[in-house]
Every structure is written in structure tokens, then in C-alpha cells.
Amino acid sequence: MEKTLVLIKPDAIERGMIGRIISRFEDKGLTIVGFKMLSAHAALLEEHYSHLKDKPFFPRIKEFMTTTPIIAMCVAGLDAVDVVRSLCGVTNSRQAAPGTIRGDWGMSIQSNLVHASDSKETAEVEIDRFFEKDEIFEYKRMLENIIYAPDER
Ligand code: ADP
């Protein structure tokens, strides 16, 4: 099954939304195959957000992402990268569609509750960035036979 990386950001941690955010992914039928809390240090964030390093708001994101620990999750499912991005909604929470995590619970561009990998290639790199190989669990849930049709798996 395809895997992707989700981060639960400090605004969501502050607001006590860890459980509700995890539930969105579980309710959809995705499988959590890796899960940890960590403090994101500067070097990790500089690597993770390297595509934004020239943006004026880059220092602010780094500061924001270290205000509390964050949760890293590896989530698996068919087309997990696209499915998880859709569940999160667009970057600007004010423009994110109702029904998405950002659309339902966010009002900010920066403090938009979650991070989700934007492609399969990025997901592989990001999962390796946040997890050791033995922290990702390959297991099959019996419920997959209900969540997917046999010819989809
Ligand atoms: P996404 O997280 O939706 O993939 P980006 O990779 O473009 O979006 O940006 C990474 C993160 O940087 C965003 O989730 C958000 O927290 C922050 N960010 C992006 N654009 C802005 C902005 N204009 N002002 C403040 N923070 C921003």
C-alpha cells in the first residue's frame, strides 16, 4: 500500500486536536503504520521546508514549528498521498473546502494544523526524514477486506 507522511503541527497540539485529527484518517479507512511525538529542531525544519527557504515567512515557520512538540504519522492506503492531501485541504485554511481538516478547523495560512506529503516521491523522502526503517510497521488489517473491494487491493 502507498504510504505518506502527516505531521500534526503545534497549533493543533495546542488546541488539543491530536485525537480528532487522527480520527479523520482512521475514519477514512487509512492505516497508521508509524507514529511518534518529537521536537522538530532547526536542521530538521530547514531540510523539511527547504523549498521555502527564500520566503520571508521562513523564519516564522521554523519558530512556529518548535513552539510545541509535533506528531509525525506514516499513513498507508491505496493512493494515500492524494487521499491524505484531499483530507487536509489547501494550504490557506481560509480557502480550504469545508469537510477538510484545514477547512473545518483552520483560519490561517501558517497555522494550518497538518502537513501532508505532496507526491509519492516526496512522501518517500519525508517518511525517511522522520522515521527509522524499523519504526514503520508493515501489517495488514482484516478490515481491509471490507474497506476495499478485492480487485482494488
Ligand atoms: P503545504 O503545507 O500545503 O504543502 P507549502 O509546502 O507551500 O504548503 O508550505 C509549507 C507550510 O509553510 C504551510 O503548510 C504553512 O504552514 C507555511 N506557509 C506556506 N505559505 C505561507 C505564507 N504565505 N505565510 C505563512 N506561512 C506559510
mmCIF file of C-alpha atoms and ligand atoms in Angstrom:
data_model
loop_
_atom_site.group_PDB
_atom_site.id
_atom_site.type_symbol
_atom_site.label_atom_id
_atom_site.label_comp_id
_atom_site.label_asym_id
_atom_site.label_seq_id
_atom_site.Cartn_x
_atom_site.Cartn_y
_atom_site.Cartn_z
ATOM 1 C CA MET A 1 0.000 0.000 0.000
ATOM 2 C CA GLU A 2 1.130 3.548 -0.697
ATOM 3 C CA LYS A 3 2.454 5.499 2.269
ATOM 4 C CA THR A 4 2.581 9.185 3.070
ATOM 5 C CA LEU A 5 3.777 11.438 5.877
ATOM 6 C CA VAL A 6 1.481 13.527 8.051
ATOM 7 C CA LEU A 7 2.667 15.994 10.690
ATOM 8 C CA ILE A 8 0.310 17.337 13.337
ATOM 9 C CA LYS A 9 1.550 20.901 13.815
ATOM 10 C CA PRO A 10 1.873 22.935 17.045
ATOM 11 C CA ASP A 11 -1.401 24.853 16.587
ATOM 12 C CA ALA A 12 -3.297 21.547 16.569
ATOM 13 C CA ILE A 13 -1.310 20.252 19.535
ATOM 14 C CA GLU A 14 -2.051 23.479 21.467
ATOM 15 C CA ARG A 15 -5.738 23.185 20.645
ATOM 16 C CA GLY A 16 -5.943 19.567 21.836
ATOM 17 C CA MET A 17 -6.839 18.245 18.403
ATOM 18 C CA ILE A 18 -4.495 15.258 18.125
ATOM 19 C CA GLY A 19 -7.280 12.729 18.603
ATOM 20 C CA ARG A 20 -9.693 14.421 16.240
ATOM 21 C CA ILE A 21 -7.062 14.679 13.503
ATOM 22 C CA ILE A 22 -6.020 11.041 13.839
ATOM 23 C CA SER A 23 -9.696 10.097 13.660
ATOM 24 C CA ARG A 24 -10.093 11.823 10.292
ATOM 25 C CA PHE A 25 -7.515 9.486 8.779
ATOM 26 C CA GLU A 26 -8.781 6.396 10.572
ATOM 27 C CA ASP A 27 -12.405 7.152 9.722
ATOM 28 C CA LYS A 28 -11.471 7.466 6.059
ATOM 29 C CA GLY A 29 -10.080 3.926 6.105
ATOM 30 C CA LEU A 30 -6.371 4.711 6.095
ATOM 31 C CA THR A 31 -3.982 2.679 8.243
ATOM 32 C CA ILE A 32 -1.484 4.271 10.634
ATOM 33 C CA VAL A 33 1.802 2.414 10.164
ATOM 34 C CA GLY A 34 4.131 4.804 12.035
ATOM 35 C CA PHE A 35 3.509 7.255 14.865
ATOM 36 C CA LYS A 36 5.715 9.391 17.128
ATOM 37 C CA MET A 37 5.968 12.674 19.015
ATOM 38 C CA LEU A 38 9.154 14.667 18.548
ATOM 39 C CA SER A 39 10.673 18.095 18.927
ATOM 40 C CA ALA A 40 11.450 19.463 15.472
ATOM 41 C CA HIS A 41 14.929 21.002 15.664
ATOM 42 C CA ALA A 42 16.160 23.730 13.316
ATOM 43 C CA ALA A 43 18.189 21.463 10.997
ATOM 44 C CA LEU A 44 15.244 19.102 10.509
ATOM 45 C CA LEU A 45 12.927 22.001 9.662
ATOM 46 C CA GLU A 46 15.449 23.612 7.329
ATOM 47 C CA GLU A 47 15.596 20.337 5.405
ATOM 48 C CA HIS A 48 11.845 19.729 5.524
ATOM 49 C CA TYR A 49 10.941 23.238 4.369
ATOM 50 C CA SER A 50 13.975 23.788 2.110
ATOM 51 C CA HIS A 51 11.623 24.667 -0.797
ATOM 52 C CA LEU A 52 10.567 27.729 1.229
ATOM 53 C CA LYS A 53 13.983 28.869 2.448
ATOM 54 C CA ASP A 54 13.925 32.109 0.424
ATOM 55 C CA LYS A 55 10.410 33.088 1.526
ATOM 56 C CA PRO A 56 10.068 35.967 4.002
ATOM 57 C CA PHE A 57 7.939 33.815 6.296
ATOM 58 C CA PHE A 58 10.516 31.008 6.527
ATOM 59 C CA PRO A 59 11.961 32.095 9.927
ATOM 60 C CA ARG A 60 8.423 32.378 11.285
ATOM 61 C CA ILE A 61 7.517 28.821 10.208
ATOM 62 C CA LYS A 62 10.633 27.477 11.895
ATOM 63 C CA GLU A 63 9.750 29.321 15.098
ATOM 64 C CA PHE A 64 6.126 28.176 14.929
ATOM 65 C CA MET A 65 7.052 24.532 14.360
ATOM 66 C CA THR A 66 9.138 24.473 17.539
ATOM 67 C CA THR A 67 6.583 26.027 19.902
ATOM 68 C CA THR A 68 5.421 22.543 20.990
ATOM 69 C CA PRO A 69 6.440 19.011 20.078
ATOM 70 C CA ILE A 70 4.804 17.734 16.904
ATOM 71 C CA ILE A 71 3.347 14.355 15.916
ATOM 72 C CA ALA A 72 4.695 12.516 12.879
ATOM 73 C CA MET A 73 2.494 9.822 11.367
ATOM 74 C CA CYS A 74 3.049 7.493 8.468
ATOM 75 C CA VAL A 75 -0.302 6.674 6.909
ATOM 76 C CA ALA A 76 -0.931 3.887 4.394
ATOM 77 C CA GLY A 77 -3.682 3.133 1.909
ATOM 78 C CA LEU A 78 -4.457 2.998 -1.789
ATOM 79 C CA ASP A 79 -3.450 6.359 -3.299
ATOM 80 C CA ALA A 80 -2.628 7.514 0.237
ATOM 81 C CA VAL A 81 -0.689 10.610 -0.907
ATOM 82 C CA ASP A 82 -3.611 12.104 -2.833
ATOM 83 C CA VAL A 83 -6.260 10.926 -0.385
ATOM 84 C CA VAL A 84 -4.441 12.492 2.581
ATOM 85 C CA ARG A 85 -3.792 15.779 0.734
ATOM 86 C CA SER A 86 -7.525 15.953 -0.076
ATOM 87 C CA LEU A 87 -8.447 15.289 3.549
ATOM 88 C CA CYS A 88 -6.138 18.119 4.667
ATOM 89 C CA GLY A 89 -7.344 20.763 2.197
ATOM 90 C CA VAL A 90 -5.383 23.577 0.541
ATOM 91 C CA THR A 91 -2.576 25.430 2.339
ATOM 92 C CA ASN A 92 -4.604 28.531 3.201
ATOM 93 C CA SER A 93 -7.092 27.269 5.780
ATOM 94 C CA ARG A 94 -9.468 30.134 4.998
ATOM 95 C CA GLN A 95 -9.786 28.849 1.438
ATOM 96 C CA ALA A 96 -9.797 25.145 2.284
ATOM 97 C CA ALA A 97 -13.033 23.341 1.491
ATOM 98 C CA PRO A 98 -15.461 22.540 4.285
ATOM 99 C CA GLY A 99 -15.084 18.891 5.243
ATOM 100 C CA THR A 100 -11.296 19.085 5.131
ATOM 101 C CA ILE A 101 -9.166 19.338 8.276
ATOM 102 C CA ARG A 102 -7.948 22.843 7.423
ATOM 103 C CA GLY A 103 -11.339 23.881 6.032
ATOM 104 C CA ASP A 104 -13.219 22.807 9.135
ATOM 105 C CA TRP A 105 -10.791 23.861 11.831
ATOM 106 C CA GLY A 106 -8.370 26.478 10.493
ATOM 107 C CA MET A 107 -8.294 30.209 9.763
ATOM 108 C CA SER A 108 -4.595 30.632 8.955
ATOM 109 C CA ILE A 109 -2.087 30.019 6.171
ATOM 110 C CA GLN A 110 0.754 29.305 8.565
ATOM 111 C CA SER A 111 -1.116 27.642 11.411
ATOM 112 C CA ASN A 112 -2.893 25.115 9.247
ATOM 113 C CA LEU A 113 -2.879 22.161 11.637
ATOM 114 C CA VAL A 114 -1.236 19.500 9.488
ATOM 115 C CA HIS A 115 1.447 18.761 6.949
ATOM 116 C CA ALA A 116 0.959 16.121 4.252
ATOM 117 C CA SER A 117 3.442 14.973 1.591
ATOM 118 C CA ASP A 118 2.642 16.364 -1.845
ATOM 119 C CA SER A 119 3.803 13.479 -4.088
ATOM 120 C CA LYS A 120 4.852 9.834 -3.881
ATOM 121 C CA GLU A 121 8.494 10.819 -4.331
ATOM 122 C CA THR A 122 8.315 13.456 -1.602
ATOM 123 C CA ALA A 123 6.489 11.026 0.684
ATOM 124 C CA GLU A 124 9.345 8.507 0.483
ATOM 125 C CA VAL A 125 11.915 11.173 1.332
ATOM 126 C CA GLU A 126 9.775 12.647 4.134
ATOM 127 C CA ILE A 127 8.991 9.271 5.735
ATOM 128 C CA ASP A 128 12.743 8.544 5.819
ATOM 129 C CA ARG A 129 13.319 12.010 7.300
ATOM 130 C CA PHE A 130 11.060 11.384 10.281
ATOM 131 C CA PHE A 131 11.197 7.602 10.781
ATOM 132 C CA GLU A 132 13.810 4.893 11.068
ATOM 133 C CA LYS A 133 13.044 1.838 8.920
ATOM 134 C CA ASP A 134 12.078 -0.251 11.967
ATOM 135 C CA GLU A 135 9.591 2.393 13.101
ATOM 136 C CA ILE A 136 7.364 1.705 10.093
ATOM 137 C CA PHE A 137 5.126 -1.323 10.586
ATOM 138 C CA GLU A 138 4.046 -3.437 7.631
ATOM 139 C CA TYR A 139 0.817 -5.092 8.719
ATOM 140 C CA LYS A 140 -2.488 -5.888 7.163
ATOM 141 C CA ARG A 141 -5.754 -5.139 8.925
ATOM 142 C CA MET A 142 -8.589 -7.636 8.495
ATOM 143 C CA LEU A 143 -10.850 -4.649 7.847
ATOM 144 C CA GLU A 144 -9.064 -4.015 4.539
ATOM 145 C CA ASN A 145 -11.303 -6.729 3.087
ATOM 146 C CA ILE A 146 -14.261 -4.508 3.917
ATOM 147 C CA ILE A 147 -12.696 -1.107 3.167
ATOM 148 C CA TYR A 148 -11.565 -2.154 -0.328
ATOM 149 C CA ALA A 149 -13.124 -4.362 -2.982
ATOM 150 C CA PRO A 150 -10.988 -7.443 -3.732
ATOM 151 C CA ASP A 151 -9.912 -6.143 -7.165
ATOM 152 C CA GLU A 152 -8.799 -2.792 -5.726
ATOM 153 C CA ARG A 153 -6.193 -4.104 -3.302
HETATM 154 P P1 ADP B 1 1.577 22.720 2.133
HETATM 155 O O1 ADP B 1 1.897 22.545 3.612
HETATM 156 O O2 ADP B 1 0.093 22.914 1.919
HETATM 157 O O3 ADP B 1 2.168 21.642 1.268
HETATM 158 P P2 ADP B 1 3.724 24.599 1.395
HETATM 159 O O4 ADP B 1 4.673 23.454 1.213
HETATM 160 O O5 ADP B 1 3.641 25.626 0.312
HETATM 161 O O6 ADP B 1 2.219 24.107 1.667
HETATM 162 O O7 ADP B 1 4.108 25.391 2.733
HETATM 163 C C1 ADP B 1 4.537 24.697 3.869
HETATM 164 C C2 ADP B 1 3.959 25.380 5.080
HETATM 165 O O8 ADP B 1 4.512 26.692 5.186
HETATM 166 C C3 ADP B 1 2.458 25.578 5.038
HETATM 167 O O9 ADP B 1 1.729 24.425 5.408
HETATM 168 C C4 ADP B 1 2.288 26.713 6.025
HETATM 169 O O10 ADP B 1 2.353 26.246 7.380
HETATM 170 C C5 ADP B 1 3.527 27.567 5.731
HETATM 171 N N1 ADP B 1 3.216 28.612 4.735
HETATM 172 C C6 ADP B 1 3.051 28.463 3.406
HETATM 173 N N2 ADP B 1 2.791 29.657 2.816
HETATM 174 C C7 ADP B 1 2.796 30.581 3.819
HETATM 175 C C8 ADP B 1 2.592 32.002 3.877
HETATM 176 N N3 ADP B 1 2.336 32.709 2.780
HETATM 177 N N4 ADP B 1 2.668 32.609 5.071
HETATM 178 C C9 ADP B 1 2.923 31.910 6.200
HETATM 179 N N5 ADP B 1 3.142 30.568 6.217
HETATM 180 C C10 ADP B 1 3.066 29.917 5.049
#
